[in-house]
Coordinates of C-alpha atoms and ligand atoms in Angstrom, one line a residue:
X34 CA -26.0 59.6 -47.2
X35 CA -28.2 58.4 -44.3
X36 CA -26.3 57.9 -40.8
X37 CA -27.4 54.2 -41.5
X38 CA -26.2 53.5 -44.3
X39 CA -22.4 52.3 -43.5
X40 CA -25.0 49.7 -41.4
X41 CA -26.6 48.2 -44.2
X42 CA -23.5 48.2 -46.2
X43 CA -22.0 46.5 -44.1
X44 CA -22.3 43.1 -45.3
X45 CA -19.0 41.4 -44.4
X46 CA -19.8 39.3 -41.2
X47 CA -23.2 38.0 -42.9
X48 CA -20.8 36.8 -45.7
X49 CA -18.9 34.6 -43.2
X50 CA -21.9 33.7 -41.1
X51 CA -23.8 32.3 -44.2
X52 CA -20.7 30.4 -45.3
X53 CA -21.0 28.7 -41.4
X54 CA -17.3 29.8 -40.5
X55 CA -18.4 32.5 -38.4
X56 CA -15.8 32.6 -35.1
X57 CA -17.2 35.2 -32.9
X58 CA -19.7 35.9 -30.2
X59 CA -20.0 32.2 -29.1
X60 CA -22.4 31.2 -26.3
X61 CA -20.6 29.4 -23.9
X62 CA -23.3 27.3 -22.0
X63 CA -21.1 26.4 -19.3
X64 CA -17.6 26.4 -18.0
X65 CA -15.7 24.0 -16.5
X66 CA -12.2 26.0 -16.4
X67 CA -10.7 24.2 -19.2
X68 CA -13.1 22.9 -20.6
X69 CA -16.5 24.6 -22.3
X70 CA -19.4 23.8 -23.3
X71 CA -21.2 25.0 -27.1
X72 CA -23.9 23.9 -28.6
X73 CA -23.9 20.9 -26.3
X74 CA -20.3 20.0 -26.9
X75 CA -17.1 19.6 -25.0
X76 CA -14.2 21.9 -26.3
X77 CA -10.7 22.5 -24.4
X78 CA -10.5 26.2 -23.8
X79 CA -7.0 27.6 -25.3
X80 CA -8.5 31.0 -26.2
X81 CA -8.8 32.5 -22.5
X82 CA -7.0 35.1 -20.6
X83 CA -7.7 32.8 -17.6
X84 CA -4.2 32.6 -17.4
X85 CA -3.9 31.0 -13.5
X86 CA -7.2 29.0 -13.7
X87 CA -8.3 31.1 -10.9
X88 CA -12.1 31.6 -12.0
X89 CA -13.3 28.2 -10.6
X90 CA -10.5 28.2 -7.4
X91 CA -12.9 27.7 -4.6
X92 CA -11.6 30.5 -2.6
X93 CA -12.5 32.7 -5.3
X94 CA -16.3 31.4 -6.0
X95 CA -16.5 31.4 -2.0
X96 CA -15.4 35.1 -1.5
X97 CA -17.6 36.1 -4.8
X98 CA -20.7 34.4 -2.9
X99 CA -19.7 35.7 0.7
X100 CA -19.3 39.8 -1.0
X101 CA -22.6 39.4 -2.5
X102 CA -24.8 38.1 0.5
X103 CA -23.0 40.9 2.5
X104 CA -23.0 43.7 -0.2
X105 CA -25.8 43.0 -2.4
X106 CA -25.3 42.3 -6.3
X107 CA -24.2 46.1 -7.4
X108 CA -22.8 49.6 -6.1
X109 CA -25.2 51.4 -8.0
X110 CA -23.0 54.3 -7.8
X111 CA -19.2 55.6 -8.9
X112 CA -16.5 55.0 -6.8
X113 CA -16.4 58.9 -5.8
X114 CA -20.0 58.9 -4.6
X115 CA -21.7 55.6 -2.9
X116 CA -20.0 53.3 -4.8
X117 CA -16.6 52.7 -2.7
X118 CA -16.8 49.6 -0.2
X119 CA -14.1 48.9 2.2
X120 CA -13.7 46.0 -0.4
X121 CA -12.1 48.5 -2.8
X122 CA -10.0 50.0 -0.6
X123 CA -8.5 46.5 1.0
X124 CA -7.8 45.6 -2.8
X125 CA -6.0 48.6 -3.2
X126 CA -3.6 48.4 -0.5
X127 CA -3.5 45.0 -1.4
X128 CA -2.2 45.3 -4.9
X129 CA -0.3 48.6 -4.1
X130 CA 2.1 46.7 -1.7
X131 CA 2.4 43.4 -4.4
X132 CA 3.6 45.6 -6.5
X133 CA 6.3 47.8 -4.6
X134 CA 4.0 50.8 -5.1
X135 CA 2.6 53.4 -2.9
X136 CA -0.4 53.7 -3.6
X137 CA -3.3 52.4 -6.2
X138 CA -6.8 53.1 -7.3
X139 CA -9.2 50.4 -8.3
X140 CA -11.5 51.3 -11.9
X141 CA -14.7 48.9 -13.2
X142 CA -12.9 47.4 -16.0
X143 CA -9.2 47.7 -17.5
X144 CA -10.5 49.8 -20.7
X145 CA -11.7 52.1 -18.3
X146 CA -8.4 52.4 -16.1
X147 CA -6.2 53.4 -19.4
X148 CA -9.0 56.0 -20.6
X149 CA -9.1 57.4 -17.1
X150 CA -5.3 57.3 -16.7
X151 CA -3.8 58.7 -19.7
X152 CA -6.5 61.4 -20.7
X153 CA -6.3 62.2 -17.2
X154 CA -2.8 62.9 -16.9
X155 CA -2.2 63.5 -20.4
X156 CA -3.0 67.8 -20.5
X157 CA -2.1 70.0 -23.3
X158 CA 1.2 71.2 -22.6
X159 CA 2.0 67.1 -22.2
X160 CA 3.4 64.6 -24.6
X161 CA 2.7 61.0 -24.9
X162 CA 5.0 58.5 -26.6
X163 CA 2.5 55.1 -27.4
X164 CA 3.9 51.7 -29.2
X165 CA 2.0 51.7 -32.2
X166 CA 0.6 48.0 -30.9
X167 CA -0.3 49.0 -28.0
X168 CA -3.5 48.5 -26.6
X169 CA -6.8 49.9 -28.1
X170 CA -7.4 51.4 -24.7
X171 CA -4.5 52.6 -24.7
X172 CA -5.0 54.3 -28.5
X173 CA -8.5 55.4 -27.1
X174 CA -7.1 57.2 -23.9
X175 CA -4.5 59.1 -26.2
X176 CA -7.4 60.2 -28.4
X177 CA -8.9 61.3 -25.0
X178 CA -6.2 62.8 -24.0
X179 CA -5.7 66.8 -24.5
X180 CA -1.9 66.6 -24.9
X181 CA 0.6 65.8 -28.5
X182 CA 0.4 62.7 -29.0
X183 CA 3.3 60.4 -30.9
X184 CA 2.9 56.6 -31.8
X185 CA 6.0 54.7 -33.0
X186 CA 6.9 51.7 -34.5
X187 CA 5.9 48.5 -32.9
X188 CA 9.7 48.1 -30.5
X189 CA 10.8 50.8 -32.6
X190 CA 13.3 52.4 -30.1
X191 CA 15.3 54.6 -32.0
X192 CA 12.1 56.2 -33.7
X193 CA 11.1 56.9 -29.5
X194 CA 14.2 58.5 -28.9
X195 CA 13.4 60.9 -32.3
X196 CA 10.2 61.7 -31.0
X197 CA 11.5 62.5 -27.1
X198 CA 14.1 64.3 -28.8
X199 CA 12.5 66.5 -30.3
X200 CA 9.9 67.4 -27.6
X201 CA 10.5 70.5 -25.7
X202 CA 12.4 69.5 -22.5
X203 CA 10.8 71.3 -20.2
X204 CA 6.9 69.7 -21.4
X205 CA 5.8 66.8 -19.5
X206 CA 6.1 63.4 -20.9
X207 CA 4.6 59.6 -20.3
X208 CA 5.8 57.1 -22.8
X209 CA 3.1 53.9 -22.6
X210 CA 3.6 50.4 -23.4
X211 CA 2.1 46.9 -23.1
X212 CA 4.0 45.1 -20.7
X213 CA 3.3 41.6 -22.9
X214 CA 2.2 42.8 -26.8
X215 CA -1.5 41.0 -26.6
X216 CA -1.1 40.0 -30.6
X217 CA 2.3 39.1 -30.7
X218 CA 2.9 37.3 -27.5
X219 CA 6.4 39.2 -26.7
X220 CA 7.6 41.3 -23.9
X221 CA 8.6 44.6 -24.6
X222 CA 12.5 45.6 -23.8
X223 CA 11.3 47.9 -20.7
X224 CA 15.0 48.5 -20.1
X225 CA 15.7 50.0 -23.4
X226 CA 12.6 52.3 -22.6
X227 CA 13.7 53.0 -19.2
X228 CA 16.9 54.3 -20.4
X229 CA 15.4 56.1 -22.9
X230 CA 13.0 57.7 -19.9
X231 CA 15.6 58.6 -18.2
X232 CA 17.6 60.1 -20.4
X233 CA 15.3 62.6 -21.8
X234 CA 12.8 63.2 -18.2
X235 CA 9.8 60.7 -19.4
X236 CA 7.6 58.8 -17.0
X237 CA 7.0 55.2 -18.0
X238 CA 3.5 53.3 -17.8
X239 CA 3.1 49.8 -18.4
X240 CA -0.2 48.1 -19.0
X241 CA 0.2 44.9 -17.4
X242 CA -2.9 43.6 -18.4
X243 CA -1.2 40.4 -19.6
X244 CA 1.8 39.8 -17.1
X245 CA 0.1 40.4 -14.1
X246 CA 0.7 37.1 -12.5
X247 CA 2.4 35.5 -15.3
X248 CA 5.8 37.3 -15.2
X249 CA 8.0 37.9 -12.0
X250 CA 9.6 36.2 -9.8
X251 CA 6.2 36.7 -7.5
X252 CA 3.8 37.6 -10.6
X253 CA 4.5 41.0 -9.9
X254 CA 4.3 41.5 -13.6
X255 CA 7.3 43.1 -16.5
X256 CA 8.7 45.4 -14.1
X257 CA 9.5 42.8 -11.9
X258 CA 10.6 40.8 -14.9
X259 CA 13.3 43.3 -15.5
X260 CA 13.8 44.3 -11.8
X261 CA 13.0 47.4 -12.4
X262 CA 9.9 47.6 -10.0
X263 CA 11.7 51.1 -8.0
X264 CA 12.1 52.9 -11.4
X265 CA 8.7 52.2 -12.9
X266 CA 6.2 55.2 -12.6
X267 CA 3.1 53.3 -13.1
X268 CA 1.4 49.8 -13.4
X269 CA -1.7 49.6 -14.9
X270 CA -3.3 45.9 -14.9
X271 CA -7.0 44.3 -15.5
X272 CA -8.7 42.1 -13.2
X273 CA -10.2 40.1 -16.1
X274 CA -7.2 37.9 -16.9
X275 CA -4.9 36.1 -13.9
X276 CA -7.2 37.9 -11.7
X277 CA -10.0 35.9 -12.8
X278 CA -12.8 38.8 -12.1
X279 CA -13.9 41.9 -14.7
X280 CA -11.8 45.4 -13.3
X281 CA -8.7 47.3 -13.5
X282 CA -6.1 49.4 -11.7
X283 CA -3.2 51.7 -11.6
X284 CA -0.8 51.7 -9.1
X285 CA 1.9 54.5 -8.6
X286 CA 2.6 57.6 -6.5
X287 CA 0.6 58.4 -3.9
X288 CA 0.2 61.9 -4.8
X289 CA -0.8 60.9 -8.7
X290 CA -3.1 58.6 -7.4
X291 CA -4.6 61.2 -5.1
X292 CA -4.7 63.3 -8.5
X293 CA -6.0 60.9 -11.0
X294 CA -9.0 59.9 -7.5
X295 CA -10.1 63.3 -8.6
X296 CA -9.6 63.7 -12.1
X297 CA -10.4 60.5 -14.0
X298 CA -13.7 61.2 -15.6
X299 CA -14.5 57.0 -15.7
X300 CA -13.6 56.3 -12.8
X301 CA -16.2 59.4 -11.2
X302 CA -19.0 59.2 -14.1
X303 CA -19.2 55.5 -14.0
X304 CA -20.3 52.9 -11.5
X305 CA -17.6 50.9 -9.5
X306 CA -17.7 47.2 -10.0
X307 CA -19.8 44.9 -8.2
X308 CA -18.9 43.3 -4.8
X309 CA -18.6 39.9 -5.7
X310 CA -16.1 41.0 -8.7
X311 CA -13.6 42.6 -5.9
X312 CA -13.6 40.0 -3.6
X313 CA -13.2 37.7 -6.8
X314 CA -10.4 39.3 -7.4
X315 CA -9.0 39.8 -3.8
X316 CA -9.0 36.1 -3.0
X317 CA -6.7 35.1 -6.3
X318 CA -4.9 38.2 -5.4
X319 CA -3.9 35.9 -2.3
X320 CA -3.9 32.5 -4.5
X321 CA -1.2 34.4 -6.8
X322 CA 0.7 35.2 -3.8
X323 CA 0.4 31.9 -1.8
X324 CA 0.5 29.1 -4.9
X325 CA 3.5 30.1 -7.2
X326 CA 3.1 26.5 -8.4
X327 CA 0.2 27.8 -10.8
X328 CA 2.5 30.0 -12.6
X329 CA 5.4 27.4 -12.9
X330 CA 3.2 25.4 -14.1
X331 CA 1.8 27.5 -17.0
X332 CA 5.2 28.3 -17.9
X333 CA 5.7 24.1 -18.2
X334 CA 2.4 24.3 -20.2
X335 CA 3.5 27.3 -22.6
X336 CA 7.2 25.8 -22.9
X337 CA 4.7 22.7 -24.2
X338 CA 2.9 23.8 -26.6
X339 CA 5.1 26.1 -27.9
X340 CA 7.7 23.8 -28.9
X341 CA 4.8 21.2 -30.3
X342 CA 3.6 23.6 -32.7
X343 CA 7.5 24.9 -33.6
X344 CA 8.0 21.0 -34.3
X345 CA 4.9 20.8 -36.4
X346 CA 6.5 23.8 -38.4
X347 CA 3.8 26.2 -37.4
X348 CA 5.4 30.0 -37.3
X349 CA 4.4 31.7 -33.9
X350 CA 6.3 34.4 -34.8
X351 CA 7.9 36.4 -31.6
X352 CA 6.0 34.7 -28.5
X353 CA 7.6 33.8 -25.6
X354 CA 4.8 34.1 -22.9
X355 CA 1.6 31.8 -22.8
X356 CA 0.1 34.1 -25.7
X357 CA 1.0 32.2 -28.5
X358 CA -0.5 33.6 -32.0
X359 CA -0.1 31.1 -34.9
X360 CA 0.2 32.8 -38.8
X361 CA -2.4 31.2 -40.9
X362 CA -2.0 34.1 -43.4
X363 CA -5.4 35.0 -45.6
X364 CA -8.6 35.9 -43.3
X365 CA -11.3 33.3 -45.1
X366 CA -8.7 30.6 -45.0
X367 CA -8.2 31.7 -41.1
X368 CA -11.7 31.6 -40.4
X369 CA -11.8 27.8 -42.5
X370 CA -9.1 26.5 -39.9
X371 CA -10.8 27.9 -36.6
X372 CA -13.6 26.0 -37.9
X373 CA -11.9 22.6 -38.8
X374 CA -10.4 22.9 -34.8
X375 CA -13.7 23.9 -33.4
X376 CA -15.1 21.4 -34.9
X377 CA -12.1 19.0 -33.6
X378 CA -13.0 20.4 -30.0
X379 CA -10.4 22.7 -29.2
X380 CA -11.5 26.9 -28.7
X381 CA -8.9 29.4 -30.1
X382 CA -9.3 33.2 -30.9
X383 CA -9.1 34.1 -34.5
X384 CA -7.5 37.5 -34.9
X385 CA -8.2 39.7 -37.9
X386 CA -7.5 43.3 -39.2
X387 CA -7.4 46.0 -37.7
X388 CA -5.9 43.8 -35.1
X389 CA -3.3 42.7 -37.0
X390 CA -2.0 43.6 -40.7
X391 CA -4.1 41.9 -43.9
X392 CA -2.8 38.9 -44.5
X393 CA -1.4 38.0 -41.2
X394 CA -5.0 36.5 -39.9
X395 CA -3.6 34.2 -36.9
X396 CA -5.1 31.8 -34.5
X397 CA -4.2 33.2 -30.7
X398 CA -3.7 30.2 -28.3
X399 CA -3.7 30.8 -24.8
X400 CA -2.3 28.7 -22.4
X401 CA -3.3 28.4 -18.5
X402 CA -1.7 27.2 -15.2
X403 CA -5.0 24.4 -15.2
X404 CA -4.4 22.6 -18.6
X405 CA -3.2 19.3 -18.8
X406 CA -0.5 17.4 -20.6
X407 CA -3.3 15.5 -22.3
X408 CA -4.8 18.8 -23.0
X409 CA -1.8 20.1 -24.9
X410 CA -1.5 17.4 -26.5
X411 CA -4.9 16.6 -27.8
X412 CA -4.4 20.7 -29.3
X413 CA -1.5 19.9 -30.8
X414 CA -3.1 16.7 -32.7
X415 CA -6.0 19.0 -33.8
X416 CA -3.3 21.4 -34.7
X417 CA -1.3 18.7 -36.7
X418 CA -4.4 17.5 -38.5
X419 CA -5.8 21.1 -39.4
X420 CA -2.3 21.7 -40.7
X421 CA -2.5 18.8 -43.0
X422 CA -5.9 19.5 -44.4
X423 CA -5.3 23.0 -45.1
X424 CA -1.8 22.6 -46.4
X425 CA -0.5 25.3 -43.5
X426 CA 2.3 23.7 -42.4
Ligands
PLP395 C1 -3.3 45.0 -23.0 C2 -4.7 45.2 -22.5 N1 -5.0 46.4 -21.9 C3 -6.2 46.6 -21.4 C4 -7.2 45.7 -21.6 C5 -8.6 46.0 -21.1 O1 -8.9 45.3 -20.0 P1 -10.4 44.9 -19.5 O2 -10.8 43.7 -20.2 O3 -10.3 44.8 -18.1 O4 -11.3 46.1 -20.0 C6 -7.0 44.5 -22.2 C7 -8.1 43.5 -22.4 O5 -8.3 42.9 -23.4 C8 -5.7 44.3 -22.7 O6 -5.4 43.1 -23.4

């Protein structure tokens, strides 16, 4: 068979594109926080990681502008070459000290920090433990990785403990997990894993790609959540969610750090990200920090909307953060009620296999610090309406 012909099989999105319903790859033609604009229209935005409203904060568009007049537009180079600015290494300390950490190292994206972390620390005489829903990253750094690797059951605790049990004592071990499960909305039980660390000589890592800023006392992310922040071994986070900027970072040890400076192939083969994307993501470093009102209020704003669409007898399964993922079931029917809410103005993300299992297509709401009563409610009336139509609820 020719390489391209899995290509021209491949006939599935055409299918749903013909049929109109299509749900993915939208031009936004502007932004207005919120509020988006498509095709001309006005839509509320509830399918964004923007989880502080930071990407329009003034501070943030005026540190962008002020990095690239002083920088220029690009590194043009990895981080281990010519691609380091002071920028990098003031966000470093930066984040390192938020998080009770000694020491952290700044990647381009989030994808890349999890590839660079884990196959980087991961070597063949090690063992990693991965939640079977954790990240794809996360899945993509283990197949990096040189070492054994074991994924278990979604929360699955006892099948952990199995798997460390069984793993030679002396071999090193890093059990990974999502910090908040990006499809499901729920925290994981980091002190059932802790214990489980401890117990059998694992290191933890926990991608905090969607608690950064949201959980915490200070936004300081699960670990804080737990108060577990001086038993943690590492933190990874992105900057492209409460950060409001396109990065990532670990945060740890200093002499991993040091180790993982020199050893993660992304973060030497690849160029650093731009100026204006650091200092982005400095200055709502220091909004997260200084305004802890955003964060109450997108806890008022998830406490909202998730009791509207519990009282319009929607089932959002396990969620108790701002990621709130709505069962709609069957994936044509799915892509049928992201259209009739489109269409109604509101912007959600439809989620589909591999994602999640067939038949449990849902509709991911994401709530952030900026939105509105009105603006909950006008989602929930879509919601209500769509439900209606479609017979969902
Ligand atoms: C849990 C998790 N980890 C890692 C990433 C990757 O982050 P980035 O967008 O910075 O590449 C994401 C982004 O979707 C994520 O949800």
């Amino acid at each position: 068979m020719s390489l391209f012909e899995k290509c021209y099989r491949f006939t599935k999105a055409r299918e749903v594109m013909a049929a109109g319903f299509y749900p993915y790859f939208v031009p936004l033609e502007a932004s207005f926080d919120t509020e988006v604009i498509i095709h001309g229209q006005r839509k509320i935005m509830v399918g964004s990681n923007n989880y502080l409203g930071l990407t329009h904060h003034p501070k943030v568009i005026a540190a962008a502008e002020a990095a690239l007049h002083k920088y220029g537009s690009g590194c043009t180079g990895s981080r281990f070459l010519n691609g380091t600015l002071d920028l990098h290494e003031q966000l470093e300390e930066r984040l390192a000290r938020f998080l009770g950490q000694e020491s952290a190292l700044v990647f381009s994206t989030g994808f890349q920090t999890n590839l660079g972390v884990i196959a980087g620390l991961v070597g063949r005489e090690d063992h990693l433990f991965s939640d079977k829903l954790n990240h794809a990253s996360i899945v993509d750094g283990a197949r990096l990785s040189f070492g054994t690797v074991h994924r278990f059951p979604h929360g699955d605790l006892r099948s952990l403990e199995r798997e460390l049990a069984r793993t030679p004592s002396e071999a090193g071990k890093l059990i990974v997990t999502d910090g908040i499960f990006s499809m499901e909305g729920s925290i994981v039980d980091l002190p059932g894993v802790m214990s489980l660390a401890e117990r059998y000589g694992a290191e933890v890592m926990v991608d905090d790609a969607h608690a950064f800023g949201v959980l915490g006392s200070r936004g300081g992310g699960t670990a804080q959540h737990f108060q577990m922040e001086d038993r943690i071994s590492l933190v990874m986070l992105t900057f492209s969610k409460s950060l409001a900027s396109i990065g990532g970072a670990v945060a740890g040890p200093e002499d991993v750090i040091h180790y993982l400076k020199h050893h993660a192939r992304p973060l030497i083969f690849s160029a650093s990200n731009p100026p204006a994307s650091v200092a982005a993501a400095l200055a709502a470093l220091e909004i997260i920090e200084d305004e802890p009102e955003r964060r109450e209020q997108l806890w008022h704003n998830t406490r909202r909307m998730q009791e509207g669409l519990r009282s319009l007898g929607y089932d959002i399964g396990e969620s108790n953060t701002p990621i709130i993922p709505v069962q709609i079931g069957e994936m044509e029917r799915m892509f049928v009620f992201w259209k009739t809410l489109f269409d109604a103005g509101v912007f959600t993300n439809p989620v589909t296999p591999p994602a999640v299992p067939d038949n449990s297509c849902r509709l991911r709401v994401s709530l952030m610090a900026t939105h509105t009563d009105k603006h909950v409610d006008f989602v929930l009336d879509a919601f209500a309406k769509a439900g209606k139509r479609m017979a969902v609820t």
